[in-house]
DNA sequence: TATATTTGATATGTTGCATAACAATTATCG
DNA sequence: CGATAATTGTTATGCAACATATCAAATATA
């Protein structure tokens, strides 16, 4: 049992540095308490993971956000823009140009709803389904494979569980 | 032992949705494979954690990025802008306006180095040290306290370890 | 019917992040 | 030494993400 002390930040030293000269030449910069800041590690990890995702799925030219939209449209066909945008945490005004991009590539379509002629029913096109299927394969075979390499499968699951808990209960 | 299957994405169904009508009325939108995408969970968790950080440290008006700069300056006095910016993953041009903000609030100072008159030696002011000390207390007592509530201390440590592994080995 | 709400859209602003270019200074090399 | 290259901080600029206000059309509600 590795007993790592719980208190993360250590507010002891006050560093009375009044010397106007340069720093300790040659040695590396110390992260210090920064390495215990969850937000810092979270952001750095997120950037890395997004970078890897973009690389893995580069042949299809899909960003993580676009991929998530296509996933939602496949699982929830016939929803309108507000519903899809809301579940992804995207504001409706910003979702418009996103859909413009996907629709101009003929990956999805907007159709006026017959029930409520204000809203647009969103649907994947065949091309959209095809691209999404290929994207999934790349994500599984490259992106998640790399992740399982680094973390190990069981750690990946545990990590996901903790992140979801944060996203929900925080 | 909860045997959760390792393969995250499940590329089986093809959803032959050709109905131009609306979706399954009334029921909630299903996230589907999205909940298995690490990048998605990572980003949502990161946004939540940053939001909480900003709230907790609001009385001092410090963003996570500003806090991390002050932490680095305290631990590594006398470094120049390039060194600090690099270790934080901030591009030098963008670090200029960041320092402008901190310096205009008198939290740190730039002094021309006597060794190399191109570079600026960065140092915390007394006010900067004071604000940083108060910020640390808020982070520990509010931000990390909340995190330990949600995750539990040992999970927090495990989470940090995995995130750092991703940030390093990915 | 009159008023309020919802939906998609536009305009606009802010912020984070990236690149090119520049003057001043320093390092390198012929 | 002197010419050239590299470094440091800076400015300008562009792009993408994110946020707010506002609008017309359609619908809901009073």
GROMACS .gro file of C-alpha atoms (C1' of nucleotides) in nm:
model
  400
    1UNK     CA    1   0.000   0.000   0.000
    2UNK     CA    2   0.163   0.321  -0.114
    3UNK     CA    3   0.065   0.573   0.149
    4UNK     CA    4   0.076   0.899  -0.047
    5UNK     CA    5  -0.012   1.198   0.165
    6UNK     CA    6  -0.347   1.347   0.081
    7UNK     CA    7  -0.301   1.727   0.120
    8UNK     CA    8  -0.197   1.840  -0.226
    9UNK     CA    9  -0.084   2.198  -0.187
   10UNK     CA   10   0.183   2.282   0.066
   11UNK     CA   11   0.163   2.644   0.172
   12UNK     CA   12   0.474   2.663   0.386
   13UNK     CA   13   0.771   2.836   0.226
   14UNK     CA   14   0.761   3.205   0.142
   15UNK     CA   15   1.068   3.233  -0.086
   16UNK     CA   16   1.233   3.557   0.018
   17UNK     CA   17   1.398   3.608  -0.318
   18UNK     CA   18   1.529   3.964  -0.329
   19UNK     CA   19   1.827   3.895  -0.554
   20UNK     CA   20   1.798   4.096  -0.875
   21UNK     CA   21   2.035   3.860  -1.055
   22UNK     CA   22   1.938   3.564  -1.267
   23UNK     CA   23   1.811   3.229  -1.144
   24UNK     CA   24   1.992   2.909  -1.070
   25UNK     CA   25   2.165   2.870  -1.402
   26UNK     CA   26   2.156   2.541  -1.579
   27UNK     CA   27   1.904   2.344  -1.379
   28UNK     CA   28   1.553   2.266  -1.492
   29UNK     CA   29   1.243   2.453  -1.383
   30UNK     CA   30   1.052   2.290  -1.097
   31UNK     CA   31   0.679   2.246  -1.137
   32UNK     CA   32   0.628   2.237  -0.762
   33UNK     CA   33   0.267   2.242  -0.645
   34UNK     CA   34   0.158   2.267  -1.007
   35UNK     CA   35   0.193   1.892  -1.051
   36UNK     CA   36  -0.070   1.843  -0.781
   37UNK     CA   37  -0.323   2.073  -0.943
   38UNK     CA   38  -0.588   1.854  -1.099
   39UNK     CA   39  -0.704   2.118  -1.346
   40UNK     CA   40  -0.352   2.155  -1.481
   41UNK     CA   41  -0.309   1.782  -1.541
   42UNK     CA   42  -0.660   1.757  -1.678
   43UNK     CA   43  -0.603   2.022  -1.939
   44UNK     CA   44  -0.266   1.889  -2.051
   45UNK     CA   45  -0.405   1.538  -2.082
   46UNK     CA   46  -0.708   1.664  -2.270
   47UNK     CA   47  -0.493   1.849  -2.522
   48UNK     CA   48  -0.281   1.541  -2.580
   49UNK     CA   49  -0.582   1.316  -2.627
   50UNK     CA   50  -0.747   1.559  -2.868
   51UNK     CA   51  -0.424   1.588  -3.064
   52UNK     CA   52  -0.400   1.213  -3.093
   53UNK     CA   53  -0.765   1.186  -3.196
   54UNK     CA   54  -0.716   1.441  -3.472
   55UNK     CA   55  -0.407   1.260  -3.597
   56UNK     CA   56  -0.576   0.920  -3.595
   57UNK     CA   57  -0.884   1.037  -3.778
   58UNK     CA   58  -0.701   1.283  -4.003
   59UNK     CA   59  -0.775   1.087  -4.325
   60UNK     CA   60  -1.144   1.166  -4.268
   61UNK     CA   61  -1.094   1.527  -4.161
   62UNK     CA   62  -1.315   1.508  -3.855
   63UNK     CA   63  -1.261   1.704  -3.537
   64UNK     CA   64  -1.361   1.553  -3.201
   65UNK     CA   65  -1.660   1.787  -3.193
   66UNK     CA   66  -1.774   1.686  -3.541
   67UNK     CA   67  -1.729   1.320  -3.459
   68UNK     CA   68  -1.944   1.358  -3.149
   69UNK     CA   69  -2.217   1.528  -3.350
   70UNK     CA   70  -2.222   1.246  -3.604
   71UNK     CA   71  -2.234   0.990  -3.323
   72UNK     CA   72  -2.533   1.164  -3.168
   73UNK     CA   73  -2.714   1.195  -3.499
   74UNK     CA   74  -2.668   0.824  -3.566
   75UNK     CA   75  -2.797   0.722  -3.226
   76UNK     CA   76  -3.074   0.984  -3.220
   77UNK     CA   77  -3.204   1.041  -3.572
   78UNK     CA   78  -3.477   1.299  -3.623
   79UNK     CA   79  -3.381   1.536  -3.344
   80UNK     CA   80  -3.361   1.909  -3.393
   81UNK     CA   81  -3.064   2.141  -3.360
   82UNK     CA   82  -3.147   2.263  -3.012
   83UNK     CA   83  -3.164   1.913  -2.872
   84UNK     CA   84  -2.837   1.796  -3.023
   85UNK     CA   85  -2.654   2.117  -2.937
   86UNK     CA   86  -2.776   2.112  -2.579
   87UNK     CA   87  -2.667   1.757  -2.507
   88UNK     CA   88  -2.321   1.840  -2.637
   89UNK     CA   89  -2.296   2.163  -2.442
   90UNK     CA   90  -2.281   2.365  -2.761
   91UNK     CA   91  -2.470   2.693  -2.775
   92UNK     CA   92  -2.729   2.708  -3.050
   93UNK     CA   93  -2.576   3.004  -3.232
   94UNK     CA   94  -2.242   2.824  -3.254
   95UNK     CA   95  -2.403   2.502  -3.362
   96UNK     CA   96  -2.535   2.665  -3.678
   97UNK     CA   97  -2.198   2.706  -3.846
   98UNK     CA   98  -2.098   2.364  -3.728
   99UNK     CA   99  -2.394   2.210  -3.902
  100UNK     CA  100  -2.324   2.425  -4.208
  101UNK     CA  101  -1.984   2.257  -4.230
  102UNK     CA  102  -2.119   1.906  -4.195
  103UNK     CA  103  -2.408   1.968  -4.432
  104UNK     CA  104  -2.185   2.126  -4.698
  105UNK     CA  105  -1.983   1.804  -4.692
  106UNK     CA  106  -2.312   1.615  -4.726
  107UNK     CA  107  -2.262   1.424  -4.403
  108UNK     CA  108  -2.602   1.526  -4.268
  109UNK     CA  109  -2.914   1.716  -4.370
  110UNK     CA  110  -3.157   1.961  -4.214
  111UNK     CA  111  -3.522   1.908  -4.304
  112UNK     CA  112  -3.807   2.124  -4.184
  113UNK     CA  113  -4.015   1.928  -3.938
  114UNK     CA  114  -4.374   1.857  -4.039
  115UNK     CA  115  -4.488   1.878  -3.677
  116UNK     CA  116  -4.319   2.203  -3.588
  117UNK     CA  117  -4.218   2.406  -3.888
  118UNK     CA  118  -3.976   2.613  -3.681
  119UNK     CA  119  -3.740   2.328  -3.612
  120UNK     CA  120  -3.505   2.135  -3.835
  121UNK     CA  121  -3.502   1.758  -3.817
  122UNK     CA  122  -3.143   1.637  -3.841
  123UNK     CA  123  -3.044   1.318  -4.016
  124UNK     CA  124  -2.725   1.150  -4.127
  125UNK     CA  125  -2.686   1.096  -4.498
  126UNK     CA  126  -2.556   0.768  -4.633
  127UNK     CA  127  -2.224   0.938  -4.683
  128UNK     CA  128  -2.238   1.058  -4.324
  129UNK     CA  129  -2.304   0.705  -4.201
  130UNK     CA  130  -2.020   0.575  -4.410
  131UNK     CA  131  -1.772   0.835  -4.290
  132UNK     CA  132  -1.880   0.781  -3.932
  133UNK     CA  133  -1.832   0.405  -3.963
  134UNK     CA  134  -1.483   0.456  -4.100
  135UNK     CA  135  -1.407   0.709  -3.829
  136UNK     CA  136  -1.512   0.463  -3.561
  137UNK     CA  137  -1.277   0.204  -3.699
  138UNK     CA  138  -0.988   0.448  -3.691
  139UNK     CA  139  -1.075   0.555  -3.339
  140UNK     CA  140  -1.085   0.197  -3.216
  141UNK     CA  141  -0.782   0.067  -3.402
  142UNK     CA  142  -0.556   0.366  -3.353
  143UNK     CA  143  -0.675   0.612  -3.091
  144UNK     CA  144  -0.810   0.379  -2.826
  145UNK     CA  145  -0.545   0.121  -2.902
  146UNK     CA  146  -0.282   0.378  -2.815
  147UNK     CA  147  -0.471   0.466  -2.500
  148UNK     CA  148  -0.490   0.106  -2.389
  149UNK     CA  149  -0.118   0.079  -2.453
  150UNK     CA  150  -0.042   0.371  -2.226
  151UNK     CA  151  -0.296   0.309  -1.951
  152UNK     CA  152  -0.398  -0.051  -1.975
  153UNK     CA  153  -0.764  -0.143  -2.036
  154UNK     CA  154  -0.873  -0.159  -1.674
  155UNK     CA  155  -0.714   0.175  -1.593
  156UNK     CA  156  -0.886   0.329  -1.893
  157UNK     CA  157  -1.222   0.218  -1.756
  158UNK     CA  158  -1.141   0.349  -1.410
  159UNK     CA  159  -1.029   0.680  -1.555
  160UNK     CA  160  -1.351   0.716  -1.752
  161UNK     CA  161  -1.556   0.646  -1.442
  162UNK     CA  162  -1.379   0.915  -1.241
  163UNK     CA  163  -1.404   1.174  -1.516
  164UNK     CA  164  -1.775   1.109  -1.559
  165UNK     CA  165  -1.825   1.139  -1.187
  166UNK     CA  166  -1.654   1.478  -1.194
  167UNK     CA  167  -1.859   1.591  -1.491
  168UNK     CA  168  -2.179   1.487  -1.313
  169UNK     CA  169  -2.133   1.557  -0.943
  170UNK     CA  170  -1.914   1.862  -0.955
  171UNK     CA  171  -1.532  -0.825  -1.001
  172UNK     CA  172  -1.721  -0.615  -1.250
  173UNK     CA  173  -1.609  -0.750  -1.585
  174UNK     CA  174  -1.663  -0.449  -1.809
  175UNK     CA  175  -1.578  -0.527  -2.168
  176UNK     CA  176  -1.273  -0.348  -2.292
  177UNK     CA  177  -1.361  -0.250  -2.650
  178UNK     CA  178  -1.516   0.092  -2.613
  179UNK     CA  179  -1.677   0.165  -2.946
  180UNK     CA  180  -1.928  -0.078  -3.086
  181UNK     CA  181  -1.953  -0.046  -3.460
  182UNK     CA  182  -2.240  -0.285  -3.519
  183UNK     CA  183  -2.569  -0.114  -3.596
  184UNK     CA  184  -2.613   0.094  -3.910
  185UNK     CA  185  -2.940   0.269  -3.821
  186UNK     CA  186  -3.134   0.262  -4.144
  187UNK     CA  187  -3.332   0.571  -4.053
  188UNK     CA  188  -3.511   0.688  -4.366
  189UNK     CA  189  -3.818   0.830  -4.193
  190UNK     CA  190  -3.849   1.203  -4.265
  191UNK     CA  191  -4.068   1.250  -3.957
  192UNK     CA  192  -3.955   1.358  -3.614
  193UNK     CA  193  -3.767   1.147  -3.362
  194UNK     CA  194  -3.892   0.938  -3.075
  195UNK     CA  195  -4.092   1.206  -2.904
  196UNK     CA  196  -4.060   1.264  -2.536
  197UNK     CA  197  -3.764   1.046  -2.446
  198UNK     CA  198  -3.417   1.170  -2.364
  199UNK     CA  199  -3.127   1.175  -2.607
  200UNK     CA  200  -2.891   0.880  -2.577
  201UNK     CA  201  -2.521   0.951  -2.560
  202UNK     CA  202  -2.433   0.609  -2.695
  203UNK     CA  203  -2.068   0.550  -2.777
  204UNK     CA  204  -1.997   0.908  -2.679
  205UNK     CA  205  -1.983   0.812  -2.312
  206UNK     CA  206  -1.693   0.579  -2.393
  207UNK     CA  207  -1.489   0.845  -2.570
  208UNK     CA  208  -1.214   0.947  -2.335
  209UNK     CA  209  -1.160   1.285  -2.501
  210UNK     CA  210  -1.523   1.374  -2.450
  211UNK     CA  211  -1.521   1.291  -2.080
  212UNK     CA  212  -1.184   1.458  -2.039
  213UNK     CA  213  -1.301   1.784  -2.182
  214UNK     CA  214  -1.625   1.794  -1.988
  215UNK     CA  215  -1.443   1.717  -1.664
  216UNK     CA  216  -1.180   1.978  -1.738
  217UNK     CA  217  -1.441   2.247  -1.797
  218UNK     CA  218  -1.613   2.161  -1.470
  219UNK     CA  219  -1.288   2.166  -1.274
  220UNK     CA  220  -1.182   2.498  -1.424
  221UNK     CA  221  -1.523   2.646  -1.350
  222UNK     CA  222  -1.498   2.536  -0.989
  223UNK     CA  223  -1.145   2.672  -0.962
  224UNK     CA  224  -1.254   3.011  -1.092
  225UNK     CA  225  -1.545   3.019  -0.847
  226UNK     CA  226  -1.333   2.919  -0.549
  227UNK     CA  227  -1.062   3.174  -0.620
  228UNK     CA  228  -1.299   3.444  -0.746
  229UNK     CA  229  -1.228   3.684  -0.454
  230UNK     CA  230  -0.871   3.710  -0.583
  231UNK     CA  231  -0.960   3.730  -0.952
  232UNK     CA  232  -0.710   3.472  -1.068
  233UNK     CA  233  -0.759   3.238  -1.360
  234UNK     CA  234  -0.608   2.889  -1.354
  235UNK     CA  235  -0.344   3.004  -1.601
  236UNK     CA  236  -0.253   3.308  -1.391
  237UNK     CA  237  -0.237   3.095  -1.078
  238UNK     CA  238  -0.002   2.853  -1.247
  239UNK     CA  239   0.226   3.137  -1.355
  240UNK     CA  240   0.244   3.273  -1.002
  241UNK     CA  241   0.319   2.925  -0.868
  242UNK     CA  242   0.605   2.884  -1.114
  243UNK     CA  243   0.747   3.227  -1.037
  244UNK     CA  244   0.746   3.153  -0.667
  245UNK     CA  245   0.920   2.820  -0.708
  246UNK     CA  246   1.158   2.946  -0.977
  247UNK     CA  247   1.246   3.309  -0.915
  248UNK     CA  248   1.473   3.485  -1.161
  249UNK     CA  249   1.372   3.295  -1.474
  250UNK     CA  250   1.295   3.471  -1.800
  251UNK     CA  251   0.974   3.478  -1.998
  252UNK     CA  252   1.071   3.211  -2.246
  253UNK     CA  253   1.151   2.960  -1.973
  254UNK     CA  254   0.828   3.014  -1.781
  255UNK     CA  255   0.614   3.021  -2.092
  256UNK     CA  256   0.770   2.704  -2.228
  257UNK     CA  257   0.718   2.499  -1.915
  258UNK     CA  258   0.353   2.601  -1.913
  259UNK     CA  259   0.302   2.526  -2.281
  260UNK     CA  260   0.230   2.891  -2.352
  261UNK     CA  261   0.371   3.043  -2.669
  262UNK     CA  262   0.597   3.339  -2.605
  263UNK     CA  263   0.388   3.590  -2.798
  264UNK     CA  264   0.081   3.500  -2.594
  265UNK     CA  265   0.272   3.513  -2.270
  266UNK     CA  266   0.347   3.883  -2.319
  267UNK     CA  267  -0.008   4.007  -2.262
  268UNK     CA  268  -0.046   3.762  -1.978
  269UNK     CA  269   0.252   3.912  -1.801
  270UNK     CA  270   0.122   4.261  -1.880
  271UNK     CA  271  -0.190   4.175  -1.686
  272UNK     CA  272  -0.005   4.037  -1.386
  273UNK     CA  273   0.248   4.320  -1.384
  274UNK     CA  274  -0.018   4.591  -1.410
  275UNK     CA  275  -0.171   4.444  -1.096
  276UNK     CA  276   0.174   4.454  -0.939
  277UNK     CA  277   0.183   4.081  -0.877
  278UNK     CA  278   0.517   4.039  -1.051
  279UNK     CA  279   0.787   4.245  -1.221
  280UNK     CA  280   1.008   4.218  -1.527
  281UNK     CA  281   1.368   4.334  -1.483
  282UNK     CA  282   1.630   4.341  -1.755
  283UNK     CA  283   1.886   4.073  -1.684
  284UNK     CA  284   2.239   4.191  -1.618
  285UNK     CA  285   2.382   3.878  -1.778
  286UNK     CA  286   2.177   3.884  -2.095
  287UNK     CA  287   2.021   4.219  -2.169
  288UNK     CA  288   1.774   4.066  -2.409
  289UNK     CA  289   1.588   3.870  -2.145
  290UNK     CA  290   1.363   3.977  -1.862
  291UNK     CA  291   1.415   3.829  -1.520
  292UNK     CA  292   1.076   3.759  -1.364
  293UNK     CA  293   1.006   3.794  -0.993
  294UNK     CA  294   0.704   3.793  -0.768
  295UNK     CA  295   0.637   4.113  -0.578
  296UNK     CA  296   0.541   4.105  -0.212
  297UNK     CA  297   0.185   4.164  -0.321
  298UNK     CA  298   0.217   3.875  -0.565
  299UNK     CA  299   0.342   3.646  -0.290
  300UNK     CA  300   0.060   3.755  -0.065
  301UNK     CA  301  -0.208   3.701  -0.327
  302UNK     CA  302  -0.060   3.365  -0.418
  303UNK     CA  303  -0.059   3.256  -0.054
  304UNK     CA  304  -0.424   3.351  -0.019
  305UNK     CA  305  -0.507   3.178  -0.346
  306UNK     CA  306  -0.342   2.858  -0.226
  307UNK     CA  307  -0.552   2.862   0.087
  308UNK     CA  308  -0.870   2.900  -0.116
  309UNK     CA  309  -0.766   2.624  -0.353
  310UNK     CA  310  -0.694   2.385  -0.069
  311UNK     CA  311  -0.992   2.470   0.149
  312UNK     CA  312  -1.252   2.498  -0.123
  313UNK     CA  313  -1.143   2.358  -0.458
  314UNK     CA  314  -0.951   2.050  -0.352
  315UNK     CA  315  -1.182   1.993  -0.061
  316UNK     CA  316  -1.471   1.966  -0.306
  317UNK     CA  317  -1.267   1.732  -0.522
  318UNK     CA  318  -1.186   1.504  -0.232
  319UNK     CA  319  -1.554   1.501  -0.148
  320UNK     CA  320  -1.649   1.385  -0.495
  321UNK     CA  321  -1.364   1.143  -0.564
  322UNK     CA  322  -1.216   1.051  -0.232
  323UNK     CA  323  -0.849   1.126  -0.159
  324UNK     CA  324  -0.702   0.802  -0.292
  325UNK     CA  325  -0.897   0.823  -0.615
  326UNK     CA  326  -0.780   1.180  -0.660
  327UNK     CA  327  -0.420   1.061  -0.641
  328UNK     CA  328  -0.485   0.775  -0.883
  329UNK     CA  329  -0.658   1.013  -1.125
  330UNK     CA  330  -0.364   1.252  -1.116
  331UNK     CA  331  -0.122   0.969  -1.185
  332UNK     CA  332  -0.315   0.855  -1.492
  333UNK     CA  333  -0.354   1.205  -1.630
  334UNK     CA  334   0.016   1.273  -1.590
  335UNK     CA  335   0.098   0.946  -1.760
  336UNK     CA  336  -0.118   1.050  -2.055
  337UNK     CA  337   0.040   1.394  -2.069
  338UNK     CA  338   0.387   1.236  -2.069
  339UNK     CA  339   0.368   0.914  -2.265
  340UNK     CA  340   0.110   1.005  -2.524
  341DT     C1'  341  -5.709   3.750  -3.057
  342DA     C1'  342  -5.314   3.937  -2.809
  343DT     C1'  343  -4.902   3.811  -2.585
  344DA     C1'  344  -4.531   3.517  -2.477
  345DT     C1'  345  -4.220   3.143  -2.599
  346DT     C1'  346  -3.946   2.862  -2.900
  347DT     C1'  347  -3.641   2.771  -3.310
  348DG     C1'  348  -3.293   2.862  -3.622
  349DA     C1'  349  -3.016   3.230  -3.764
  350DT     C1'  350  -2.718   3.659  -3.774
  351DA     C1'  351  -2.419   3.984  -3.577
  352DT     C1'  352  -2.082   4.073  -3.258
  353DG     C1'  353  -1.738   4.041  -2.898
  354DT     C1'  354  -1.408   3.795  -2.612
  355DT     C1'  355  -1.064   3.460  -2.532
  356DG     C1'  356  -0.719   3.102  -2.637
  357DC     C1'  357  -0.401   2.960  -2.951
  358DA     C1'  358  -0.092   2.978  -3.365
  359DT     C1'  359   0.236   3.199  -3.717
  360DA     C1'  360   0.519   3.565  -3.925
  361DA     C1'  361   0.799   3.939  -3.864
  362DC     C1'  362   1.088   4.288  -3.622
  363DA     C1'  363   1.456   4.538  -3.321
  364DA     C1'  364   1.780   4.461  -2.985
  365DT     C1'  365   2.110   4.168  -2.809
  366DT     C1'  366   2.408   3.780  -2.800
  367DA     C1'  367   2.635   3.366  -2.997
  368DT     C1'  368   2.888   3.146  -3.360
  369DC     C1'  369   3.208   3.094  -3.708
  370DG     C1'  370   3.505   3.208  -4.093
  371DC     C1'  371   3.800   4.088  -3.545
  372DG     C1'  372   3.376   4.104  -3.831
  373DA     C1'  373   2.991   3.894  -4.078
  374DT     C1'  374   2.624   3.590  -4.004
  375DA     C1'  375   2.315   3.328  -3.734
  376DA     C1'  376   2.040   3.259  -3.327
  377DT     C1'  377   1.777   3.423  -2.921
  378DT     C1'  378   1.455   3.738  -2.651
  379DG     C1'  379   1.072   4.007  -2.601
  380DT     C1'  380   0.735   4.219  -2.874
  381DT     C1'  381   0.377   4.344  -3.225
  382DA     C1'  382   0.056   4.228  -3.566
  383DT     C1'  383  -0.252   3.917  -3.734
  384DG     C1'  384  -0.550   3.521  -3.816
  385DC     C1'  385  -0.830   3.132  -3.671
  386DA     C1'  386  -1.125   2.871  -3.374
  387DA     C1'  387  -1.394   2.823  -2.945
  388DC     C1'  388  -1.719   3.032  -2.674
  389DA     C1'  389  -2.067   3.377  -2.517
  390DT     C1'  390  -2.455   3.735  -2.560
  391DA     C1'  391  -2.807   4.011  -2.780
  392DT     C1'  392  -3.131   4.030  -3.130
  393DC     C1'  393  -3.440   3.891  -3.505
  394DA     C1'  394  -3.818   3.668  -3.802
  395DA     C1'  395  -4.095   3.286  -3.835
  396DA     C1'  396  -4.368   2.961  -3.610
  397DT     C1'  397  -4.599   2.795  -3.219
  398DA     C1'  398  -4.788   2.801  -2.750
  399DT     C1'  399  -5.043   3.030  -2.397
  400DA     C1'  400  -5.323   3.376  -2.181
   0.00000   0.00000   0.00000
